[in-house]
């Protein structure tokens, strides 16, 4: 049997660990694993909850652990097919992440940076423009970036606009983000027409733009960006075509949102992704059959 199994791709996932309120590592670890990719974790901070919608969260900074973990892995000679990062607790962590990427990256490593710092026209708690500056430096090192509309605006110094978004506005954002050099720019939370929301992605290698849209649901679904980016990053790490990765990841997010809405799970608790995993795994298996 083992000689029939393909190589297991390996990803370094560098995110905070928020114990309650699914996002960051509590989303990346299960979803990357379910996608058939080994997920090696570097927790950047330990929080009781994430910072969106909860009060009085605890916060333990793990900045001092980031580079030593990467140095140990580097010394072991472990090869990473991908490096995937998200929310950063401080600007200083941006510098540490840059160093970590240098330590873990090989010529064929895919670097995915999700500049998770803002939504709905506002920065997350305790973050400001200095975080956008920090992510501007980081996305120069990335092959793939997955900002939402707010983050795309903050990274490019563009005034934030609420939905519906004109195609020209989204194209302009993608053009400006492409100047930072990433091969793939995938902007999430785009609504080109009332009642629909989704992702517009451009492959700067081919110049092809792909759009995937789903029905909107009322309200905001915390953690949906992390669910999308985790599935998308893992599928691309496995070698999926951009269009396939986009559709599969977005369908998965839509199924998670549906379950969250039907259960009426408090939105800040994150997406009910657990029950959508079996179907997602079947679709992943089908794609790589
Ligand atoms: O998913 C974004 C995110 C990740 N981690 C922490 C957060 C947030 C958004 O609020 O607070 C700690």
PDB file of C-alpha atoms and ligand atoms in Angstrom:
ATOM      1  CA  UNK A   1       0.000   0.000   0.000  1.00  0.00           C
ATOM      2  CA  UNK A   2       2.700   2.511   1.012  1.00  0.00           C
ATOM      3  CA  UNK A   3       4.348   2.452  -2.408  1.00  0.00           C
ATOM      4  CA  UNK A   4       1.030   3.571  -3.878  1.00  0.00           C
ATOM      5  CA  UNK A   5       0.712   6.582  -1.579  1.00  0.00           C
ATOM      6  CA  UNK A   6       1.912   9.901  -2.987  1.00  0.00           C
ATOM      7  CA  UNK A   7       4.300  12.086  -1.016  1.00  0.00           C
ATOM      8  CA  UNK A   8       2.642  13.934   1.880  1.00  0.00           C
ATOM      9  CA  UNK A   9       3.034  17.698   1.333  1.00  0.00           C
ATOM     10  CA  UNK A  10       4.196  19.637   4.389  1.00  0.00           C
ATOM     11  CA  UNK A  11       3.174  23.135   5.447  1.00  0.00           C
ATOM     12  CA  UNK A  12       4.427  25.430   8.216  1.00  0.00           C
ATOM     13  CA  UNK A  13       1.395  27.274   9.642  1.00  0.00           C
ATOM     14  CA  UNK A  14       2.322  30.407  11.555  1.00  0.00           C
ATOM     15  CA  UNK A  15      -0.654  31.887  13.396  1.00  0.00           C
ATOM     16  CA  UNK A  16      -1.890  32.675  16.889  1.00  0.00           C
ATOM     17  CA  UNK A  17      -3.767  30.075  18.904  1.00  0.00           C
ATOM     18  CA  UNK A  18      -7.067  31.504  20.155  1.00  0.00           C
ATOM     19  CA  UNK A  19      -8.616  28.847  22.399  1.00  0.00           C
ATOM     20  CA  UNK A  20     -12.249  29.830  21.808  1.00  0.00           C
ATOM     21  CA  UNK A  21     -13.775  31.466  18.741  1.00  0.00           C
ATOM     22  CA  UNK A  22     -12.567  29.414  15.794  1.00  0.00           C
ATOM     23  CA  UNK A  23      -9.891  31.183  13.732  1.00  0.00           C
ATOM     24  CA  UNK A  24      -6.153  31.030  13.081  1.00  0.00           C
ATOM     25  CA  UNK A  25      -4.585  27.738  14.231  1.00  0.00           C
ATOM     26  CA  UNK A  26      -7.803  26.147  15.500  1.00  0.00           C
ATOM     27  CA  UNK A  27      -9.052  26.470  11.920  1.00  0.00           C
ATOM     28  CA  UNK A  28      -5.795  25.960  10.002  1.00  0.00           C
ATOM     29  CA  UNK A  29      -4.757  22.740  11.746  1.00  0.00           C
ATOM     30  CA  UNK A  30      -7.956  20.729  11.134  1.00  0.00           C
ATOM     31  CA  UNK A  31      -8.599  22.108   7.647  1.00  0.00           C
ATOM     32  CA  UNK A  32      -5.042  21.815   6.330  1.00  0.00           C
ATOM     33  CA  UNK A  33      -4.907  18.247   7.700  1.00  0.00           C
ATOM     34  CA  UNK A  34      -8.305  17.409   6.174  1.00  0.00           C
ATOM     35  CA  UNK A  35      -6.950  18.670   2.854  1.00  0.00           C
ATOM     36  CA  UNK A  36      -4.222  16.019   2.982  1.00  0.00           C
ATOM     37  CA  UNK A  37      -1.344  18.289   3.956  1.00  0.00           C
ATOM     38  CA  UNK A  38       0.835  17.894   7.058  1.00  0.00           C
ATOM     39  CA  UNK A  39       0.384  20.993   9.209  1.00  0.00           C
ATOM     40  CA  UNK A  40       3.425  21.972  11.325  1.00  0.00           C
ATOM     41  CA  UNK A  41       2.393  24.709  13.743  1.00  0.00           C
ATOM     42  CA  UNK A  42       4.241  27.756  14.991  1.00  0.00           C
ATOM     43  CA  UNK A  43       1.892  29.412  17.515  1.00  0.00           C
ATOM     44  CA  UNK A  44       2.700  33.117  17.633  1.00  0.00           C
ATOM     45  CA  UNK A  45       0.551  33.977  20.657  1.00  0.00           C
ATOM     46  CA  UNK A  46      -1.869  32.247  22.988  1.00  0.00           C
ATOM     47  CA  UNK A  47      -5.210  33.953  23.566  1.00  0.00           C
ATOM     48  CA  UNK A  48      -8.282  32.828  25.508  1.00  0.00           C
ATOM     49  CA  UNK A  49     -10.421  34.044  22.586  1.00  0.00           C
ATOM     50  CA  UNK A  50      -9.806  36.044  19.441  1.00  0.00           C
ATOM     51  CA  UNK A  51     -10.211  39.798  19.736  1.00  0.00           C
ATOM     52  CA  UNK A  52     -13.327  40.313  17.619  1.00  0.00           C
ATOM     53  CA  UNK A  53     -16.535  40.289  19.631  1.00  0.00           C
ATOM     54  CA  UNK A  54     -15.180  39.089  22.993  1.00  0.00           C
ATOM     55  CA  UNK A  55     -14.039  41.289  25.893  1.00  0.00           C
ATOM     56  CA  UNK A  56     -11.255  40.785  28.422  1.00  0.00           C
ATOM     57  CA  UNK A  57      -9.370  38.126  26.465  1.00  0.00           C
ATOM     58  CA  UNK A  58      -6.091  36.854  27.877  1.00  0.00           C
ATOM     59  CA  UNK A  59      -2.985  37.235  25.728  1.00  0.00           C
ATOM     60  CA  UNK A  60       0.369  35.507  26.035  1.00  0.00           C
ATOM     61  CA  UNK A  61       2.946  36.630  23.525  1.00  0.00           C
ATOM     62  CA  UNK A  62       4.994  33.781  22.034  1.00  0.00           C
ATOM     63  CA  UNK A  63       7.203  35.983  19.853  1.00  0.00           C
ATOM     64  CA  UNK A  64      10.352  34.626  21.526  1.00  0.00           C
ATOM     65  CA  UNK A  65       9.470  31.109  20.398  1.00  0.00           C
ATOM     66  CA  UNK A  66       8.943  31.796  16.685  1.00  0.00           C
ATOM     67  CA  UNK A  67      12.492  31.978  15.301  1.00  0.00           C
ATOM     68  CA  UNK A  68      13.960  29.254  17.599  1.00  0.00           C
ATOM     69  CA  UNK A  69      11.259  26.828  16.354  1.00  0.00           C
ATOM     70  CA  UNK A  70      12.115  27.708  12.752  1.00  0.00           C
ATOM     71  CA  UNK A  71      15.847  27.366  13.493  1.00  0.00           C
ATOM     72  CA  UNK A  72      15.288  23.911  14.965  1.00  0.00           C
ATOM     73  CA  UNK A  73      13.300  22.786  11.915  1.00  0.00           C
ATOM     74  CA  UNK A  74      15.957  24.312   9.658  1.00  0.00           C
ATOM     75  CA  UNK A  75      18.681  22.359  11.533  1.00  0.00           C
ATOM     76  CA  UNK A  76      16.673  19.159  11.097  1.00  0.00           C
ATOM     77  CA  UNK A  77      16.755  19.801   7.354  1.00  0.00           C
ATOM     78  CA  UNK A  78      12.990  19.445   7.040  1.00  0.00           C
ATOM     79  CA  UNK A  79      11.567  20.481   3.682  1.00  0.00           C
ATOM     80  CA  UNK A  80       8.437  22.644   3.569  1.00  0.00           C
ATOM     81  CA  UNK A  81       6.204  22.655   0.508  1.00  0.00           C
ATOM     82  CA  UNK A  82       4.392  25.690   1.887  1.00  0.00           C
ATOM     83  CA  UNK A  83       4.547  28.383   4.542  1.00  0.00           C
ATOM     84  CA  UNK A  84       1.195  29.885   5.496  1.00  0.00           C
ATOM     85  CA  UNK A  85       0.740  32.839   7.846  1.00  0.00           C
ATOM     86  CA  UNK A  86      -2.216  34.891   9.063  1.00  0.00           C
ATOM     87  CA  UNK A  87      -3.002  37.279  11.928  1.00  0.00           C
ATOM     88  CA  UNK A  88      -0.029  38.882  13.665  1.00  0.00           C
ATOM     89  CA  UNK A  89      -0.232  40.101  17.238  1.00  0.00           C
ATOM     90  CA  UNK A  90       2.237  42.936  16.711  1.00  0.00           C
ATOM     91  CA  UNK A  91       4.310  44.684  14.100  1.00  0.00           C
ATOM     92  CA  UNK A  92       7.415  43.143  15.668  1.00  0.00           C
ATOM     93  CA  UNK A  93       6.074  39.713  14.755  1.00  0.00           C
ATOM     94  CA  UNK A  94       6.193  40.796  11.109  1.00  0.00           C
ATOM     95  CA  UNK A  95      10.002  40.994  11.277  1.00  0.00           C
ATOM     96  CA  UNK A  96      10.150  37.592  12.990  1.00  0.00           C
ATOM     97  CA  UNK A  97       7.915  36.133  10.301  1.00  0.00           C
ATOM     98  CA  UNK A  98      10.170  37.529   7.560  1.00  0.00           C
ATOM     99  CA  UNK A  99      13.131  35.805   9.237  1.00  0.00           C
ATOM    100  CA  UNK A 100      11.121  32.581   9.656  1.00  0.00           C
ATOM    101  CA  UNK A 101      10.191  32.548   5.966  1.00  0.00           C
ATOM    102  CA  UNK A 102      13.886  32.905   5.045  1.00  0.00           C
ATOM    103  CA  UNK A 103      14.796  30.009   7.352  1.00  0.00           C
ATOM    104  CA  UNK A 104      12.112  27.616   6.124  1.00  0.00           C
ATOM    105  CA  UNK A 105      11.771  28.476   2.456  1.00  0.00           C
ATOM    106  CA  UNK A 106      13.315  26.424  -0.375  1.00  0.00           C
ATOM    107  CA  UNK A 107      13.166  27.233  -4.095  1.00  0.00           C
ATOM    108  CA  UNK A 108       9.917  25.275  -4.477  1.00  0.00           C
ATOM    109  CA  UNK A 109       8.178  26.459  -1.271  1.00  0.00           C
ATOM    110  CA  UNK A 110       4.847  28.188  -1.761  1.00  0.00           C
ATOM    111  CA  UNK A 111       4.508  31.185   0.559  1.00  0.00           C
ATOM    112  CA  UNK A 112       0.924  32.146   1.382  1.00  0.00           C
ATOM    113  CA  UNK A 113       0.374  35.314   3.394  1.00  0.00           C
ATOM    114  CA  UNK A 114      -3.137  36.090   4.587  1.00  0.00           C
ATOM    115  CA  UNK A 115      -2.840  39.702   5.794  1.00  0.00           C
ATOM    116  CA  UNK A 116      -5.512  39.187   8.472  1.00  0.00           C
ATOM    117  CA  UNK A 117      -5.811  42.549  10.207  1.00  0.00           C
ATOM    118  CA  UNK A 118      -9.170  44.148   9.363  1.00  0.00           C
ATOM    119  CA  UNK A 119     -12.740  43.672   8.166  1.00  0.00           C
ATOM    120  CA  UNK A 120     -15.780  45.804   7.387  1.00  0.00           C
ATOM    121  CA  UNK A 121     -13.669  48.912   6.916  1.00  0.00           C
ATOM    122  CA  UNK A 122     -12.006  48.665  10.341  1.00  0.00           C
ATOM    123  CA  UNK A 123      -8.832  47.265  11.848  1.00  0.00           C
ATOM    124  CA  UNK A 124      -9.182  44.460  14.414  1.00  0.00           C
ATOM    125  CA  UNK A 125      -8.775  45.512  18.058  1.00  0.00           C
ATOM    126  CA  UNK A 126      -5.479  47.196  18.939  1.00  0.00           C
ATOM    127  CA  UNK A 127      -4.247  47.282  15.309  1.00  0.00           C
ATOM    128  CA  UNK A 128      -3.664  50.328  13.117  1.00  0.00           C
ATOM    129  CA  UNK A 129      -1.945  51.535   9.942  1.00  0.00           C
ATOM    130  CA  UNK A 130       1.407  50.280  11.177  1.00  0.00           C
ATOM    131  CA  UNK A 131       0.083  46.731  10.737  1.00  0.00           C
ATOM    132  CA  UNK A 132      -0.776  47.496   7.106  1.00  0.00           C
ATOM    133  CA  UNK A 133       2.804  48.770   6.622  1.00  0.00           C
ATOM    134  CA  UNK A 134       4.097  45.584   8.202  1.00  0.00           C
ATOM    135  CA  UNK A 135       1.982  43.405   5.870  1.00  0.00           C
ATOM    136  CA  UNK A 136       3.108  45.465   2.855  1.00  0.00           C
ATOM    137  CA  UNK A 137       6.659  44.258   3.551  1.00  0.00           C
ATOM    138  CA  UNK A 138       5.498  40.684   4.093  1.00  0.00           C
ATOM    139  CA  UNK A 139       3.410  40.352   0.952  1.00  0.00           C
ATOM    140  CA  UNK A 140       6.529  41.190  -1.051  1.00  0.00           C
ATOM    141  CA  UNK A 141       7.797  37.787   0.095  1.00  0.00           C
ATOM    142  CA  UNK A 142       4.568  35.975  -0.776  1.00  0.00           C
ATOM    143  CA  UNK A 143       3.555  33.874  -3.770  1.00  0.00           C
ATOM    144  CA  UNK A 144      -0.118  33.999  -2.835  1.00  0.00           C
ATOM    145  CA  UNK A 145      -2.063  36.585  -0.841  1.00  0.00           C
ATOM    146  CA  UNK A 146      -5.671  36.418   0.345  1.00  0.00           C
ATOM    147  CA  UNK A 147      -6.785  39.827   1.664  1.00  0.00           C
ATOM    148  CA  UNK A 148     -10.440  40.688   2.124  1.00  0.00           C
ATOM    149  CA  UNK A 149     -11.743  43.919   0.574  1.00  0.00           C
ATOM    150  CA  UNK A 150     -10.917  45.988   3.674  1.00  0.00           C
ATOM    151  CA  UNK A 151      -7.384  44.617   3.876  1.00  0.00           C
ATOM    152  CA  UNK A 152      -6.894  45.129   0.129  1.00  0.00           C
ATOM    153  CA  UNK A 153      -7.868  48.806   0.610  1.00  0.00           C
ATOM    154  CA  UNK A 154      -5.613  49.304   3.649  1.00  0.00           C
ATOM    155  CA  UNK A 155      -2.621  47.656   1.923  1.00  0.00           C
ATOM    156  CA  UNK A 156      -2.966  49.847  -1.153  1.00  0.00           C
ATOM    157  CA  UNK A 157      -3.976  53.109   0.545  1.00  0.00           C
ATOM    158  CA  UNK A 158      -7.358  52.980  -1.210  1.00  0.00           C
ATOM    159  CA  UNK A 159     -10.483  54.390   0.396  1.00  0.00           C
ATOM    160  CA  UNK A 160     -12.694  51.544   1.680  1.00  0.00           C
ATOM    161  CA  UNK A 161     -16.001  51.068  -0.116  1.00  0.00           C
ATOM    162  CA  UNK A 162     -19.001  49.062   0.993  1.00  0.00           C
ATOM    163  CA  UNK A 163     -20.727  46.558  -1.320  1.00  0.00           C
ATOM    164  CA  UNK A 164     -21.680  46.313  -4.097  1.00  0.00           C
ATOM    165  CA  UNK A 165     -18.184  46.710  -5.547  1.00  0.00           C
ATOM    166  CA  UNK A 166     -17.694  47.689  -9.167  1.00  0.00           C
ATOM    167  CA  UNK A 167     -15.541  45.421 -11.319  1.00  0.00           C
ATOM    168  CA  UNK A 168     -13.277  48.435 -11.998  1.00  0.00           C
ATOM    169  CA  UNK A 169     -12.735  48.986  -8.246  1.00  0.00           C
ATOM    170  CA  UNK A 170     -11.796  45.325  -7.688  1.00  0.00           C
ATOM    171  CA  UNK A 171      -9.520  45.274 -10.755  1.00  0.00           C
ATOM    172  CA  UNK A 172      -7.765  48.406  -9.496  1.00  0.00           C
ATOM    173  CA  UNK A 173      -7.212  46.788  -6.075  1.00  0.00           C
ATOM    174  CA  UNK A 174      -5.812  43.632  -7.666  1.00  0.00           C
ATOM    175  CA  UNK A 175      -3.566  45.692  -9.976  1.00  0.00           C
ATOM    176  CA  UNK A 176      -2.136  47.588  -7.008  1.00  0.00           C
ATOM    177  CA  UNK A 177      -1.689  44.473  -4.897  1.00  0.00           C
ATOM    178  CA  UNK A 178       0.041  42.757  -7.817  1.00  0.00           C
ATOM    179  CA  UNK A 179       2.698  45.473  -7.731  1.00  0.00           C
ATOM    180  CA  UNK A 180       3.950  43.881  -4.497  1.00  0.00           C
ATOM    181  CA  UNK A 181       4.876  40.857  -6.602  1.00  0.00           C
ATOM    182  CA  UNK A 182       2.643  37.929  -5.576  1.00  0.00           C
ATOM    183  CA  UNK A 183       1.834  35.440  -8.305  1.00  0.00           C
ATOM    184  CA  UNK A 184      -1.740  34.963  -7.106  1.00  0.00           C
ATOM    185  CA  UNK A 185      -3.925  37.690  -5.601  1.00  0.00           C
ATOM    186  CA  UNK A 186      -7.248  36.401  -4.217  1.00  0.00           C
ATOM    187  CA  UNK A 187      -9.507  39.097  -2.786  1.00  0.00           C
ATOM    188  CA  UNK A 188     -12.289  37.771  -0.540  1.00  0.00           C
ATOM    189  CA  UNK A 189     -15.567  39.347   0.558  1.00  0.00           C
ATOM    190  CA  UNK A 190     -16.172  40.834  -2.881  1.00  0.00           C
ATOM    191  CA  UNK A 191     -19.779  41.567  -3.792  1.00  0.00           C
ATOM    192  CA  UNK A 192     -20.185  42.496  -7.457  1.00  0.00           C
ATOM    193  CA  UNK A 193     -23.972  42.389  -7.246  1.00  0.00           C
ATOM    194  CA  UNK A 194     -26.543  42.539  -4.483  1.00  0.00           C
ATOM    195  CA  UNK A 195     -27.157  39.181  -2.801  1.00  0.00           C
ATOM    196  CA  UNK A 196     -23.861  37.603  -3.891  1.00  0.00           C
ATOM    197  CA  UNK A 197     -20.462  37.539  -2.234  1.00  0.00           C
ATOM    198  CA  UNK A 198     -17.279  35.683  -3.062  1.00  0.00           C
ATOM    199  CA  UNK A 199     -13.733  35.842  -4.300  1.00  0.00           C
ATOM    200  CA  UNK A 200     -12.003  37.410  -7.274  1.00  0.00           C
ATOM    201  CA  UNK A 201      -8.566  35.919  -7.925  1.00  0.00           C
ATOM    202  CA  UNK A 202      -5.946  36.711 -10.522  1.00  0.00           C
ATOM    203  CA  UNK A 203      -3.076  34.510 -11.569  1.00  0.00           C
ATOM    204  CA  UNK A 204      -0.410  37.028 -12.543  1.00  0.00           C
ATOM    205  CA  UNK A 205       1.491  34.250 -14.306  1.00  0.00           C
ATOM    206  CA  UNK A 206      -1.255  33.733 -16.882  1.00  0.00           C
ATOM    207  CA  UNK A 207      -3.169  36.981 -16.390  1.00  0.00           C
ATOM    208  CA  UNK A 208      -6.358  34.945 -15.924  1.00  0.00           C
ATOM    209  CA  UNK A 209      -8.971  36.205 -13.472  1.00  0.00           C
ATOM    210  CA  UNK A 210     -11.342  33.740 -11.776  1.00  0.00           C
ATOM    211  CA  UNK A 211     -14.510  34.667  -9.942  1.00  0.00           C
ATOM    212  CA  UNK A 212     -16.524  32.506  -7.591  1.00  0.00           C
ATOM    213  CA  UNK A 213     -19.672  33.806  -5.937  1.00  0.00           C
ATOM    214  CA  UNK A 214     -22.271  32.450  -3.507  1.00  0.00           C
ATOM    215  CA  UNK A 215     -25.526  33.734  -2.026  1.00  0.00           C
ATOM    216  CA  UNK A 216     -24.970  36.184   0.843  1.00  0.00           C
ATOM    217  CA  UNK A 217     -26.280  35.492   4.316  1.00  0.00           C
ATOM    218  CA  UNK A 218     -27.191  38.344   6.643  1.00  0.00           C
ATOM    219  CA  UNK A 219     -24.570  39.422   9.138  1.00  0.00           C
ATOM    220  CA  UNK A 220     -20.899  38.826   9.510  1.00  0.00           C
ATOM    221  CA  UNK A 221     -19.386  35.383   9.909  1.00  0.00           C
ATOM    222  CA  UNK A 222     -16.240  35.610  11.954  1.00  0.00           C
ATOM    223  CA  UNK A 223     -13.389  33.341  10.892  1.00  0.00           C
ATOM    224  CA  UNK A 224     -14.690  32.728   7.376  1.00  0.00           C
ATOM    225  CA  UNK A 225     -11.542  34.336   5.906  1.00  0.00           C
ATOM    226  CA  UNK A 226      -9.381  31.898   7.878  1.00  0.00           C
ATOM    227  CA  UNK A 227     -11.482  28.897   6.782  1.00  0.00           C
ATOM    228  CA  UNK A 228     -11.194  29.955   3.147  1.00  0.00           C
ATOM    229  CA  UNK A 229      -7.461  30.747   3.282  1.00  0.00           C
ATOM    230  CA  UNK A 230      -6.634  27.471   5.074  1.00  0.00           C
ATOM    231  CA  UNK A 231      -8.445  25.316   2.496  1.00  0.00           C
ATOM    232  CA  UNK A 232      -7.211  27.402  -0.451  1.00  0.00           C
ATOM    233  CA  UNK A 233      -3.582  27.369   0.760  1.00  0.00           C
ATOM    234  CA  UNK A 234      -3.627  23.626   1.406  1.00  0.00           C
ATOM    235  CA  UNK A 235      -5.222  22.769  -1.942  1.00  0.00           C
ATOM    236  CA  UNK A 236      -2.667  24.873  -3.827  1.00  0.00           C
ATOM    237  CA  UNK A 237       0.089  23.213  -1.793  1.00  0.00           C
ATOM    238  CA  UNK A 238      -1.207  19.871  -3.082  1.00  0.00           C
ATOM    239  CA  UNK A 239      -0.896  21.230  -6.605  1.00  0.00           C
ATOM    240  CA  UNK A 240      -4.545  21.980  -7.381  1.00  0.00           C
ATOM    241  CA  UNK A 241      -5.222  24.357 -10.277  1.00  0.00           C
ATOM    242  CA  UNK A 242      -6.164  27.850  -9.083  1.00  0.00           C
ATOM    243  CA  UNK A 243      -9.724  27.564 -10.375  1.00  0.00           C
ATOM    244  CA  UNK A 244     -10.274  24.179  -8.685  1.00  0.00           C
ATOM    245  CA  UNK A 245      -8.795  25.349  -5.377  1.00  0.00           C
ATOM    246  CA  UNK A 246     -10.936  28.470  -5.488  1.00  0.00           C
ATOM    247  CA  UNK A 247     -14.190  26.597  -6.115  1.00  0.00           C
ATOM    248  CA  UNK A 248     -13.543  23.865  -3.595  1.00  0.00           C
ATOM    249  CA  UNK A 249     -12.454  26.255  -0.836  1.00  0.00           C
ATOM    250  CA  UNK A 250     -15.363  28.614  -1.467  1.00  0.00           C
ATOM    251  CA  UNK A 251     -17.925  25.779  -1.580  1.00  0.00           C
ATOM    252  CA  UNK A 252     -16.547  24.568   1.736  1.00  0.00           C
ATOM    253  CA  UNK A 253     -16.885  28.048   3.282  1.00  0.00           C
ATOM    254  CA  UNK A 254     -20.457  28.299   1.969  1.00  0.00           C
ATOM    255  CA  UNK A 255     -21.330  24.914   3.551  1.00  0.00           C
ATOM    256  CA  UNK A 256     -19.786  26.030   6.885  1.00  0.00           C
ATOM    257  CA  UNK A 257     -21.696  29.326   6.805  1.00  0.00           C
ATOM    258  CA  UNK A 258     -24.922  27.469   6.086  1.00  0.00           C
ATOM    259  CA  UNK A 259     -24.459  25.237   9.136  1.00  0.00           C
ATOM    260  CA  UNK A 260     -23.552  28.237  11.332  1.00  0.00           C
ATOM    261  CA  UNK A 261     -26.640  30.135  10.172  1.00  0.00           C
ATOM    262  CA  UNK A 262     -29.021  27.177  10.583  1.00  0.00           C
ATOM    263  CA  UNK A 263     -27.723  26.478  14.102  1.00  0.00           C
ATOM    264  CA  UNK A 264     -27.640  30.198  14.821  1.00  0.00           C
ATOM    265  CA  UNK A 265     -24.225  29.797  16.401  1.00  0.00           C
ATOM    266  CA  UNK A 266     -23.126  33.135  17.894  1.00  0.00           C
ATOM    267  CA  UNK A 267     -21.199  34.686  15.037  1.00  0.00           C
ATOM    268  CA  UNK A 268     -18.074  35.453  17.070  1.00  0.00           C
ATOM    269  CA  UNK A 269     -17.716  31.750  17.953  1.00  0.00           C
ATOM    270  CA  UNK A 270     -16.582  31.154  14.386  1.00  0.00           C
ATOM    271  CA  UNK A 271     -17.836  28.898  11.616  1.00  0.00           C
ATOM    272  CA  UNK A 272     -19.350  25.463  12.269  1.00  0.00           C
ATOM    273  CA  UNK A 273     -16.891  23.802   9.919  1.00  0.00           C
ATOM    274  CA  UNK A 274     -16.743  20.424  11.668  1.00  0.00           C
ATOM    275  CA  UNK A 275     -19.836  18.874  10.098  1.00  0.00           C
ATOM    276  CA  UNK A 276     -18.857  20.135   6.643  1.00  0.00           C
ATOM    277  CA  UNK A 277     -15.491  18.345   6.759  1.00  0.00           C
ATOM    278  CA  UNK A 278     -16.623  14.878   5.563  1.00  0.00           C
ATOM    279  CA  UNK A 279     -18.123  16.272   2.344  1.00  0.00           C
ATOM    280  CA  UNK A 280     -15.074  18.530   1.875  1.00  0.00           C
ATOM    281  CA  UNK A 281     -12.724  15.560   2.268  1.00  0.00           C
ATOM    282  CA  UNK A 282     -14.754  13.588  -0.302  1.00  0.00           C
ATOM    283  CA  UNK A 283     -14.467  16.502  -2.758  1.00  0.00           C
ATOM    284  CA  UNK A 284     -10.711  16.780  -2.135  1.00  0.00           C
ATOM    285  CA  UNK A 285     -10.309  13.034  -2.735  1.00  0.00           C
ATOM    286  CA  UNK A 286     -12.297  13.342  -5.948  1.00  0.00           C
ATOM    287  CA  UNK A 287     -10.090  16.232  -7.153  1.00  0.00           C
ATOM    288  CA  UNK A 288      -6.837  14.360  -6.599  1.00  0.00           C
ATOM    289  CA  UNK A 289      -8.080  10.915  -7.676  1.00  0.00           C
TER     290      UNK A 289
HETATM  291  O1  LIG B   1      -9.203  35.630  12.056  1.00  0.00           O
HETATM  292  C1  LIG B   1      -8.622  36.766  12.360  1.00  0.00           C
HETATM  293  C2  LIG B   1      -8.091  36.792  13.768  1.00  0.00           C
HETATM  294  C3  LIG B   1      -7.109  35.919  14.146  1.00  0.00           C
HETATM  295  N1  LIG B   1      -6.574  35.933  15.378  1.00  0.00           N
HETATM  296  C4  LIG B   1      -7.000  36.805  16.303  1.00  0.00           C
HETATM  297  C5  LIG B   1      -8.003  37.724  15.982  1.00  0.00           C
HETATM  298  C6  LIG B   1      -8.568  37.709  14.695  1.00  0.00           C
HETATM  299  C7  LIG B   1      -9.618  38.661  14.348  1.00  0.00           C
HETATM  300  O2  LIG B   1     -10.180  39.346  15.140  1.00  0.00           O
HETATM  301  O3  LIG B   1      -8.418  38.573  16.898  1.00  0.00           O
HETATM  302  C8  LIG B   1      -6.407  36.801  17.669  1.00  0.00           C
END
